[in-house]
């Protein structure tokens, strides 16, 4: 309980609109679609953690927009893995177009987007940044690993300017516990 209070208070101190004690925990509507844009492996890590949390979720690395009809929420992990793209037989241009199409489908199906950024891929890569910006500017919630080495200033700016709740993860070793403090599954 004390840890929950500490996290909620730290969110208040960030002065990010929407991140307040009343927002702890967030609702997590099931089932959840988890996908990577840029073919990084962070989305697979997220799926594993969701399994540990007993969240009903599917990991579809190459999810198409039509798949959203079967889900209540979408978790997107943006970031380039060049090896992942080669293994998937895709390119940055195709991933960028797929990302735009998924975002458009979230509007069509009224599905919220949760951006989760753990930073397990090439950092400060211009193409990763393009994907981050595309997803972040359309996200309903942003969850970021504090020490990801990624564009933290950008996430803070988007959260403040767009009023998007931003939650920071302090310890990837306790990712499951930290996520359980941020949101709870729907019943």
mmCIF file of N, CA and C in Angstrom, residues 10-134:
data_model
loop_
_atom_site.group_PDB
_atom_site.id
_atom_site.type_symbol
_atom_site.label_atom_id
_atom_site.label_comp_id
_atom_site.label_asym_id
_atom_site.label_seq_id
_atom_site.Cartn_x
_atom_site.Cartn_y
_atom_site.Cartn_z
ATOM 1 N N UNK A 10 4.458 10.340 -6.630
ATOM 2 C CA UNK A 10 5.506 10.730 -7.579
ATOM 3 C C UNK A 10 4.901 11.157 -8.906
ATOM 4 N N UNK A 11 3.787 10.550 -9.288
ATOM 5 C CA UNK A 11 3.103 10.961 -10.514
ATOM 6 C C UNK A 11 2.554 12.371 -10.371
ATOM 7 N N UNK A 12 2.055 12.692 -9.201
ATOM 8 C CA UNK A 12 1.563 14.048 -8.961
ATOM 9 C C UNK A 12 2.686 15.068 -9.083
ATOM 10 N N UNK A 13 3.865 14.709 -8.588
ATOM 11 C CA UNK A 13 4.993 15.625 -8.621
ATOM 12 C C UNK A 13 5.522 15.861 -10.028
ATOM 13 N N UNK A 14 5.212 14.959 -10.952
ATOM 14 C CA UNK A 14 5.633 15.152 -12.342
ATOM 15 C C UNK A 14 4.903 16.317 -12.994
ATOM 16 N N UNK A 15 3.795 16.719 -12.422
ATOM 17 C CA UNK A 15 2.964 17.803 -12.965
ATOM 18 C C UNK A 15 2.504 17.502 -14.381
ATOM 19 N N UNK A 16 2.209 16.241 -14.622
ATOM 20 C CA UNK A 16 1.707 15.819 -15.922
ATOM 21 C C UNK A 16 0.197 15.748 -15.835
ATOM 22 N N UNK A 17 -0.534 16.437 -16.719
ATOM 23 C CA UNK A 17 -1.988 16.388 -16.654
ATOM 24 C C UNK A 17 -2.495 14.961 -16.735
ATOM 25 N N UNK A 18 -3.474 14.655 -15.922
ATOM 26 C CA UNK A 18 -4.094 13.347 -15.958
ATOM 27 C C UNK A 18 -3.414 12.318 -15.083
ATOM 28 N N UNK A 19 -2.185 12.549 -14.655
ATOM 29 C CA UNK A 19 -1.496 11.593 -13.798
ATOM 30 C C UNK A 19 -1.672 12.024 -12.356
ATOM 31 N N UNK A 20 -2.728 11.551 -11.736
ATOM 32 C CA UNK A 20 -3.003 11.910 -10.355
ATOM 33 C C UNK A 20 -3.355 10.674 -9.563
ATOM 34 N N UNK A 21 -3.431 10.835 -8.252
ATOM 35 C CA UNK A 21 -3.740 9.706 -7.386
ATOM 36 C C UNK A 21 -5.060 9.063 -7.778
ATOM 37 N N UNK A 22 -5.988 9.844 -8.304
ATOM 38 C CA UNK A 22 -7.264 9.297 -8.742
ATOM 39 C C UNK A 22 -7.132 8.387 -9.945
ATOM 40 N N UNK A 23 -6.012 8.456 -10.628
ATOM 41 C CA UNK A 23 -5.790 7.625 -11.809
ATOM 42 C C UNK A 23 -5.141 6.287 -11.474
ATOM 43 N N UNK A 24 -4.847 6.041 -10.226
ATOM 44 C CA UNK A 24 -4.219 4.790 -9.816
ATOM 45 C C UNK A 24 -5.267 3.891 -9.209
ATOM 46 N N UNK A 25 -5.538 2.737 -9.726
ATOM 47 C CA UNK A 25 -4.981 2.196 -10.962
ATOM 48 C C UNK A 25 -5.836 2.554 -12.172
ATOM 49 N N UNK A 26 -5.248 2.461 -13.338
ATOM 50 C CA UNK A 26 -5.972 2.633 -14.594
ATOM 51 C C UNK A 26 -6.752 1.365 -14.897
ATOM 52 N N UNK A 27 -7.819 1.522 -15.620
ATOM 53 C CA UNK A 27 -8.562 0.343 -16.075
ATOM 54 C C UNK A 27 -7.829 -0.268 -17.265
ATOM 55 N N UNK A 28 -7.755 -1.559 -17.300
ATOM 56 C CA UNK A 28 -7.162 -2.278 -18.421
ATOM 57 C C UNK A 28 -8.241 -3.192 -18.973
ATOM 58 N N UNK A 29 -8.815 -2.783 -20.091
ATOM 59 C CA UNK A 29 -9.922 -3.528 -20.689
ATOM 60 C C UNK A 29 -9.393 -4.737 -21.450
ATOM 61 N N UNK A 30 -9.959 -5.886 -21.189
ATOM 62 C CA UNK A 30 -9.550 -7.124 -21.841
ATOM 63 C C UNK A 30 -10.573 -7.536 -22.894
ATOM 64 N N UNK A 31 -10.154 -8.258 -23.902
ATOM 65 C CA UNK A 31 -8.791 -8.681 -24.198
ATOM 66 C C UNK A 31 -7.958 -7.532 -24.782
ATOM 67 N N UNK A 32 -6.646 -7.688 -24.663
ATOM 68 C CA UNK A 32 -5.694 -6.665 -25.083
ATOM 69 C C UNK A 32 -4.888 -7.191 -26.270
ATOM 70 N N UNK A 33 -4.719 -6.345 -27.272
ATOM 71 C CA UNK A 33 -3.832 -6.641 -28.398
ATOM 72 C C UNK A 33 -2.499 -5.964 -28.119
ATOM 73 N N UNK A 34 -1.423 -6.717 -28.190
ATOM 74 C CA UNK A 34 -0.072 -6.181 -28.012
ATOM 75 C C UNK A 34 0.650 -6.332 -29.338
ATOM 76 N N UNK A 35 1.206 -5.223 -29.825
ATOM 77 C CA UNK A 35 1.976 -5.296 -31.064
ATOM 78 C C UNK A 35 3.199 -4.405 -30.964
ATOM 79 N N UNK A 36 4.176 -4.719 -31.778
ATOM 80 C CA UNK A 36 5.381 -3.921 -31.896
ATOM 81 C C UNK A 36 5.320 -3.212 -33.237
ATOM 82 N N UNK A 37 5.647 -1.946 -33.243
ATOM 83 C CA UNK A 37 5.812 -1.254 -34.521
ATOM 84 C C UNK A 37 7.301 -0.933 -34.632
ATOM 85 N N UNK A 38 7.924 -1.535 -35.633
ATOM 86 C CA UNK A 38 9.370 -1.479 -35.770
ATOM 87 C C UNK A 38 10.006 -2.823 -35.446
ATOM 88 N N UNK A 39 9.173 -3.780 -35.030
ATOM 89 C CA UNK A 39 9.574 -5.170 -34.777
ATOM 90 C C UNK A 39 10.616 -5.328 -33.680
ATOM 91 N N UNK A 40 10.558 -4.469 -32.647
ATOM 92 C CA UNK A 40 11.398 -4.674 -31.470
ATOM 93 C C UNK A 40 10.776 -5.760 -30.600
ATOM 94 N N UNK A 41 11.557 -6.323 -29.704
ATOM 95 C CA UNK A 41 11.075 -7.423 -28.870
ATOM 96 C C UNK A 41 10.396 -6.968 -27.581
ATOM 97 N N UNK A 42 10.318 -5.675 -27.335
ATOM 98 C CA UNK A 42 9.675 -5.199 -26.108
ATOM 99 C C UNK A 42 8.236 -5.679 -25.995
ATOM 100 N N UNK A 43 7.540 -5.756 -27.111
ATOM 101 C CA UNK A 43 6.142 -6.196 -27.070
ATOM 102 C C UNK A 43 6.033 -7.637 -26.581
ATOM 103 N N UNK A 44 7.002 -8.467 -26.901
ATOM 104 C CA UNK A 44 7.000 -9.846 -26.411
ATOM 105 C C UNK A 44 7.236 -9.875 -24.900
ATOM 106 N N UNK A 45 8.094 -9.008 -24.408
ATOM 107 C CA UNK A 45 8.308 -8.888 -22.959
ATOM 108 C C UNK A 45 7.011 -8.460 -22.285
ATOM 109 N N UNK A 46 6.328 -7.500 -22.870
ATOM 110 C CA UNK A 46 5.059 -7.019 -22.322
ATOM 111 C C UNK A 46 4.046 -8.157 -22.273
ATOM 112 N N UNK A 47 3.975 -8.953 -23.323
ATOM 113 C CA UNK A 47 3.057 -10.096 -23.351
ATOM 114 C C UNK A 47 3.377 -11.067 -22.217
ATOM 115 N N UNK A 48 4.647 -11.351 -22.003
ATOM 116 C CA UNK A 48 5.052 -12.258 -20.928
ATOM 117 C C UNK A 48 4.629 -11.714 -19.567
ATOM 118 N N UNK A 49 4.818 -10.418 -19.361
ATOM 119 C CA UNK A 49 4.418 -9.792 -18.098
ATOM 120 C C UNK A 49 2.904 -9.832 -17.945
ATOM 121 N N UNK A 50 2.173 -9.537 -19.015
ATOM 122 C CA UNK A 50 0.711 -9.601 -18.945
ATOM 123 C C UNK A 50 0.248 -11.018 -18.603
ATOM 124 N N UNK A 51 0.921 -12.026 -19.149
ATOM 125 C CA UNK A 51 0.592 -13.410 -18.792
ATOM 126 C C UNK A 51 0.785 -13.629 -17.292
ATOM 127 N N UNK A 52 1.894 -13.133 -16.755
ATOM 128 C CA UNK A 52 2.151 -13.256 -15.318
ATOM 129 C C UNK A 52 1.076 -12.552 -14.494
ATOM 130 N N UNK A 53 0.531 -11.470 -15.038
ATOM 131 C CA UNK A 53 -0.513 -10.707 -14.354
ATOM 132 C C UNK A 53 -1.904 -11.300 -14.594
ATOM 133 N N UNK A 54 -1.963 -12.328 -15.413
ATOM 134 C CA UNK A 54 -3.224 -12.981 -15.796
ATOM 135 C C UNK A 54 -4.144 -12.035 -16.574
ATOM 136 N N UNK A 55 -3.530 -11.208 -17.393
ATOM 137 C CA UNK A 55 -4.274 -10.326 -18.287
ATOM 138 C C UNK A 55 -4.496 -11.089 -19.589
ATOM 139 N N UNK A 56 -5.713 -11.097 -20.060
ATOM 140 C CA UNK A 56 -6.037 -11.769 -21.321
ATOM 141 C C UNK A 56 -5.521 -10.893 -22.466
ATOM 142 N N UNK A 57 -4.432 -11.345 -23.100
ATOM 143 C CA UNK A 57 -3.782 -10.543 -24.135
ATOM 144 C C UNK A 57 -3.156 -11.448 -25.183
ATOM 145 N N UNK A 58 -3.087 -10.930 -26.400
ATOM 146 C CA UNK A 58 -2.427 -11.624 -27.501
ATOM 147 C C UNK A 58 -1.317 -10.746 -28.049
ATOM 148 N N UNK A 59 -0.182 -11.366 -28.368
ATOM 149 C CA UNK A 59 0.934 -10.684 -29.007
ATOM 150 C C UNK A 59 0.888 -11.005 -30.492
ATOM 151 N N UNK A 60 0.626 -9.983 -31.288
ATOM 152 C CA UNK A 60 0.608 -10.118 -32.745
ATOM 153 C C UNK A 60 1.641 -9.144 -33.304
ATOM 154 N N UNK A 61 2.870 -9.611 -33.571
ATOM 155 C CA UNK A 61 3.932 -8.700 -33.993
ATOM 156 C C UNK A 61 3.639 -7.964 -35.295
ATOM 157 N N UNK A 62 2.839 -8.571 -36.162
ATOM 158 C CA UNK A 62 2.504 -7.937 -37.439
ATOM 159 C C UNK A 62 0.996 -7.674 -37.514
ATOM 160 N N UNK A 63 0.404 -7.279 -36.396
ATOM 161 C CA UNK A 63 -1.048 -7.065 -36.331
ATOM 162 C C UNK A 63 -1.514 -6.138 -37.446
ATOM 163 N N UNK A 64 -2.602 -6.518 -38.049
ATOM 164 C CA UNK A 64 -3.240 -5.694 -39.070
ATOM 165 C C UNK A 64 -4.408 -4.949 -38.429
ATOM 166 N N UNK A 65 -4.809 -3.825 -38.994
ATOM 167 C CA UNK A 65 -5.892 -3.025 -38.415
ATOM 168 C C UNK A 65 -7.180 -3.801 -38.168
ATOM 169 N N UNK A 66 -7.516 -4.736 -39.037
ATOM 170 C CA UNK A 66 -8.761 -5.491 -38.871
ATOM 171 C C UNK A 66 -8.769 -6.324 -37.591
ATOM 172 N N UNK A 67 -7.600 -6.645 -37.055
ATOM 173 C CA UNK A 67 -7.524 -7.439 -35.823
ATOM 174 C C UNK A 67 -8.102 -6.693 -34.628
ATOM 175 N N UNK A 68 -8.138 -5.373 -34.688
ATOM 176 C CA UNK A 68 -8.617 -4.583 -33.553
ATOM 177 C C UNK A 68 -10.066 -4.864 -33.198
ATOM 178 N N UNK A 69 -10.837 -5.357 -34.134
ATOM 179 C CA UNK A 69 -12.247 -5.651 -33.872
ATOM 180 C C UNK A 69 -12.408 -6.665 -32.745
ATOM 181 N N UNK A 70 -11.397 -7.504 -32.532
ATOM 182 C CA UNK A 70 -11.476 -8.567 -31.532
ATOM 183 C C UNK A 70 -10.925 -8.170 -30.168
ATOM 184 N N UNK A 71 -10.504 -6.916 -30.001
ATOM 185 C CA UNK A 71 -9.841 -6.489 -28.767
ATOM 186 C C UNK A 71 -10.476 -5.215 -28.218
ATOM 187 N N UNK A 72 -10.294 -5.011 -26.911
ATOM 188 C CA UNK A 72 -10.827 -3.822 -26.252
ATOM 189 C C UNK A 72 -9.785 -2.721 -26.099
ATOM 190 N N UNK A 73 -8.514 -3.091 -26.137
ATOM 191 C CA UNK A 73 -7.439 -2.128 -25.948
ATOM 192 C C UNK A 73 -6.230 -2.573 -26.750
ATOM 193 N N UNK A 74 -5.405 -1.595 -27.139
ATOM 194 C CA UNK A 74 -4.218 -1.870 -27.937
ATOM 195 C C UNK A 74 -2.992 -1.345 -27.205
ATOM 196 N N UNK A 75 -2.003 -2.209 -27.015
ATOM 197 C CA UNK A 75 -0.712 -1.806 -26.468
ATOM 198 C C UNK A 75 0.270 -1.820 -27.628
ATOM 199 N N UNK A 76 0.916 -0.676 -27.856
ATOM 200 C CA UNK A 76 1.885 -0.559 -28.947
ATOM 201 C C UNK A 76 3.250 -0.250 -28.357
ATOM 202 N N UNK A 77 4.242 -1.021 -28.778
ATOM 203 C CA UNK A 77 5.625 -0.791 -28.385
ATOM 204 C C UNK A 77 6.381 -0.293 -29.615
ATOM 205 N N UNK A 78 6.656 1.025 -29.679
ATOM 206 C CA UNK A 78 7.343 1.558 -30.858
ATOM 207 C C UNK A 78 8.862 1.499 -30.724
ATOM 208 N N UNK A 79 9.533 1.201 -31.806
ATOM 209 C CA UNK A 79 10.987 1.220 -31.833
ATOM 210 C C UNK A 79 11.526 0.223 -32.842
ATOM 211 N N UNK A 80 12.581 0.614 -33.497
ATOM 212 C CA UNK A 80 13.158 -0.174 -34.582
ATOM 213 C C UNK A 80 14.098 -1.258 -34.068
ATOM 214 N N UNK A 81 13.890 -2.455 -34.579
ATOM 215 C CA UNK A 81 14.880 -3.524 -34.492
ATOM 216 C C UNK A 81 15.139 -3.929 -35.940
ATOM 217 N N UNK A 82 16.311 -3.595 -36.432
ATOM 218 C CA UNK A 82 16.609 -3.913 -37.828
ATOM 219 C C UNK A 82 16.625 -5.423 -38.055
ATOM 220 N N UNK A 83 17.131 -6.174 -37.085
ATOM 221 C CA UNK A 83 17.108 -7.638 -37.199
ATOM 222 C C UNK A 83 15.669 -8.141 -37.193
ATOM 223 N N UNK A 84 14.844 -7.555 -36.336
ATOM 224 C CA UNK A 84 13.439 -7.953 -36.271
ATOM 225 C C UNK A 84 12.704 -7.681 -37.569
ATOM 226 N N UNK A 85 13.000 -6.534 -38.190
ATOM 227 C CA UNK A 85 12.335 -6.219 -39.462
ATOM 228 C C UNK A 85 12.773 -7.178 -40.560
ATOM 229 N N UNK A 86 14.064 -7.501 -40.601
ATOM 230 C CA UNK A 86 14.549 -8.448 -41.606
ATOM 231 C C UNK A 86 13.900 -9.811 -41.384
ATOM 232 N N UNK A 87 13.866 -10.260 -40.133
ATOM 233 C CA UNK A 87 13.275 -11.566 -39.824
ATOM 234 C C UNK A 87 11.787 -11.605 -40.166
ATOM 235 N N UNK A 88 11.113 -10.461 -40.055
ATOM 236 C CA UNK A 88 9.676 -10.387 -40.352
ATOM 237 C C UNK A 88 9.396 -10.112 -41.821
ATOM 238 N N UNK A 89 10.450 -9.844 -42.588
ATOM 239 C CA UNK A 89 10.265 -9.564 -44.008
ATOM 240 C C UNK A 89 9.576 -8.238 -44.260
ATOM 241 N N UNK A 90 9.842 -7.268 -43.405
ATOM 242 C CA UNK A 90 9.208 -5.965 -43.566
ATOM 243 C C UNK A 90 10.268 -4.877 -43.654
ATOM 244 N N UNK A 91 9.822 -3.658 -43.855
ATOM 245 C CA UNK A 91 10.722 -2.509 -43.963
ATOM 246 C C UNK A 91 10.189 -1.390 -43.078
ATOM 247 N N UNK A 92 11.001 -0.375 -42.883
ATOM 248 C CA UNK A 92 10.546 0.761 -42.088
ATOM 249 C C UNK A 92 9.306 1.391 -42.713
ATOM 250 N N UNK A 93 9.308 1.558 -44.013
ATOM 251 C CA UNK A 93 8.177 2.193 -44.688
ATOM 252 C C UNK A 93 6.890 1.397 -44.471
ATOM 253 N N UNK A 94 6.996 0.074 -44.576
ATOM 254 C CA UNK A 94 5.817 -0.775 -44.349
ATOM 255 C C UNK A 94 5.362 -0.690 -42.894
ATOM 256 N N UNK A 95 6.315 -0.665 -41.969
ATOM 257 C CA UNK A 95 5.966 -0.558 -40.544
ATOM 258 C C UNK A 95 5.321 0.796 -40.238
ATOM 259 N N UNK A 96 5.833 1.852 -40.842
ATOM 260 C CA UNK A 96 5.260 3.183 -40.625
ATOM 261 C C UNK A 96 3.820 3.223 -41.145
ATOM 262 N N UNK A 97 3.610 2.678 -42.335
ATOM 263 C CA UNK A 97 2.254 2.637 -42.905
ATOM 264 C C UNK A 97 1.323 1.764 -42.063
ATOM 265 N N UNK A 98 1.835 0.632 -41.573
ATOM 266 C CA UNK A 98 1.024 -0.244 -40.723
ATOM 267 C C UNK A 98 0.650 0.476 -39.426
ATOM 268 N N UNK A 99 1.593 1.230 -38.886
ATOM 269 C CA UNK A 99 1.328 1.990 -37.657
ATOM 270 C C UNK A 99 0.225 3.011 -37.884
ATOM 271 N N UNK A 100 0.314 3.753 -38.981
ATOM 272 C CA UNK A 100 -0.743 4.735 -39.290
ATOM 273 C C UNK A 100 -2.092 4.045 -39.439
ATOM 274 N N UNK A 101 -2.099 2.894 -40.093
ATOM 275 C CA UNK A 101 -3.357 2.161 -40.296
ATOM 276 C C UNK A 101 -3.921 1.641 -38.973
ATOM 277 N N UNK A 102 -3.056 1.172 -38.081
ATOM 278 C CA UNK A 102 -3.518 0.716 -36.763
ATOM 279 C C UNK A 102 -4.111 1.880 -35.984
ATOM 280 N N UNK A 103 -3.450 3.018 -36.014
ATOM 281 C CA UNK A 103 -3.959 4.200 -35.305
ATOM 282 C C UNK A 103 -5.320 4.602 -35.860
ATOM 283 N N UNK A 104 -5.452 4.596 -37.166
ATOM 284 C CA UNK A 104 -6.743 4.918 -37.787
ATOM 285 C C UNK A 104 -7.813 3.914 -37.349
ATOM 286 N N UNK A 105 -7.446 2.642 -37.288
ATOM 287 C CA UNK A 105 -8.404 1.608 -36.864
ATOM 288 C C UNK A 105 -8.811 1.775 -35.403
ATOM 289 N N UNK A 106 -7.891 2.263 -34.560
ATOM 290 C CA UNK A 106 -8.278 2.486 -33.157
ATOM 291 C C UNK A 106 -9.371 3.539 -33.071
ATOM 292 N N UNK A 107 -9.334 4.500 -33.947
ATOM 293 C CA UNK A 107 -10.401 5.520 -33.979
ATOM 294 C C UNK A 107 -11.707 4.898 -34.482
ATOM 295 N N UNK A 108 -11.597 4.111 -35.547
ATOM 296 C CA UNK A 108 -12.774 3.470 -36.132
ATOM 297 C C UNK A 108 -13.466 2.547 -35.127
ATOM 298 N N UNK A 109 -12.668 1.775 -34.381
ATOM 299 C CA UNK A 109 -13.220 0.818 -33.423
ATOM 300 C C UNK A 109 -13.344 1.393 -32.005
ATOM 301 N N UNK A 110 -12.976 2.656 -31.820
ATOM 302 C CA UNK A 110 -12.995 3.301 -30.493
ATOM 303 C C UNK A 110 -12.184 2.501 -29.472
ATOM 304 N N UNK A 111 -10.955 2.185 -29.827
ATOM 305 C CA UNK A 111 -10.064 1.436 -28.944
ATOM 306 C C UNK A 111 -8.959 2.359 -28.437
ATOM 307 N N UNK A 112 -8.721 2.376 -27.131
ATOM 308 C CA UNK A 112 -7.633 3.201 -26.599
ATOM 309 C C UNK A 112 -6.262 2.616 -26.939
ATOM 310 N N UNK A 113 -5.290 3.505 -27.098
ATOM 311 C CA UNK A 113 -3.905 3.110 -27.364
ATOM 312 C C UNK A 113 -3.082 3.344 -26.107
ATOM 313 N N UNK A 114 -2.375 2.310 -25.687
ATOM 314 C CA UNK A 114 -1.416 2.429 -24.600
ATOM 315 C C UNK A 114 -0.032 2.253 -25.208
ATOM 316 N N UNK A 115 0.784 3.297 -25.171
ATOM 317 C CA UNK A 115 2.163 3.211 -25.638
ATOM 318 C C UNK A 115 3.000 2.707 -24.472
ATOM 319 N N UNK A 116 3.747 1.642 -24.693
ATOM 320 C CA UNK A 116 4.688 1.150 -23.681
ATOM 321 C C UNK A 116 6.083 1.142 -24.292
ATOM 322 N N UNK A 117 6.985 1.856 -23.642
ATOM 323 C CA UNK A 117 8.341 2.042 -24.154
ATOM 324 C C UNK A 117 9.329 1.555 -23.102
ATOM 325 N N UNK A 118 9.931 0.398 -23.365
ATOM 326 C CA UNK A 118 10.904 -0.157 -22.431
ATOM 327 C C UNK A 118 12.335 0.140 -22.854
ATOM 328 N N UNK A 119 12.529 0.454 -24.126
ATOM 329 C CA UNK A 119 13.850 0.864 -24.595
ATOM 330 C C UNK A 119 14.783 -0.268 -24.949
ATOM 331 N N UNK A 120 14.268 -1.439 -25.269
ATOM 332 C CA UNK A 120 15.119 -2.576 -25.583
ATOM 333 C C UNK A 120 15.484 -2.667 -27.050
ATOM 334 N N UNK A 121 15.866 -1.574 -27.668
ATOM 335 C CA UNK A 121 16.221 -1.567 -29.090
ATOM 336 C C UNK A 121 17.121 -0.372 -29.335
ATOM 337 N N UNK A 122 17.474 -0.120 -30.575
ATOM 338 C CA UNK A 122 18.368 0.978 -30.915
ATOM 339 C C UNK A 122 17.814 2.297 -30.392
ATOM 340 N N UNK A 123 18.588 2.951 -29.547
ATOM 341 C CA UNK A 123 18.146 4.201 -28.942
ATOM 342 C C UNK A 123 18.534 5.397 -29.812
ATOM 343 N N UNK A 124 17.707 6.381 -29.762
ATOM 344 C CA UNK A 124 17.937 7.657 -30.450
ATOM 345 C C UNK A 124 18.135 7.489 -31.955
ATOM 346 N N UNK A 125 17.588 6.433 -32.487
ATOM 347 C CA UNK A 125 17.597 6.195 -33.915
ATOM 348 C C UNK A 125 16.487 7.059 -34.522
ATOM 349 N N UNK A 126 16.770 7.740 -35.617
ATOM 350 C CA UNK A 126 15.789 8.654 -36.217
ATOM 351 C C UNK A 126 14.503 7.933 -36.615
ATOM 352 N N UNK A 127 14.616 6.733 -37.116
ATOM 353 C CA UNK A 127 13.412 6.000 -37.531
ATOM 354 C C UNK A 127 12.608 5.535 -36.317
ATOM 355 N N UNK A 128 13.296 5.115 -35.252
ATOM 356 C CA UNK A 128 12.582 4.788 -34.013
ATOM 357 C C UNK A 128 11.837 6.013 -33.506
ATOM 358 N N UNK A 129 12.495 7.166 -33.573
ATOM 359 C CA UNK A 129 11.865 8.401 -33.101
ATOM 360 C C UNK A 129 10.616 8.730 -33.914
ATOM 361 N N UNK A 130 10.657 8.478 -35.214
ATOM 362 C CA UNK A 130 9.467 8.715 -36.044
ATOM 363 C C UNK A 130 8.295 7.859 -35.575
ATOM 364 N N UNK A 131 8.573 6.596 -35.270
ATOM 365 C CA UNK A 131 7.512 5.712 -34.783
ATOM 366 C C UNK A 131 7.025 6.149 -33.409
ATOM 367 N N UNK A 132 7.959 6.514 -32.537
ATOM 368 C CA UNK A 132 7.587 6.999 -31.200
ATOM 369 C C UNK A 132 6.673 8.206 -31.324
ATOM 370 N N UNK A 133 7.039 9.161 -32.167
ATOM 371 C CA UNK A 133 6.238 10.378 -32.317
ATOM 372 C C UNK A 133 4.860 10.080 -32.893
ATOM 373 N N UNK A 134 4.794 9.186 -33.855
ATOM 374 C CA UNK A 134 3.510 8.834 -34.454
ATOM 375 C C UNK A 134 2.580 8.205 -33.416
#
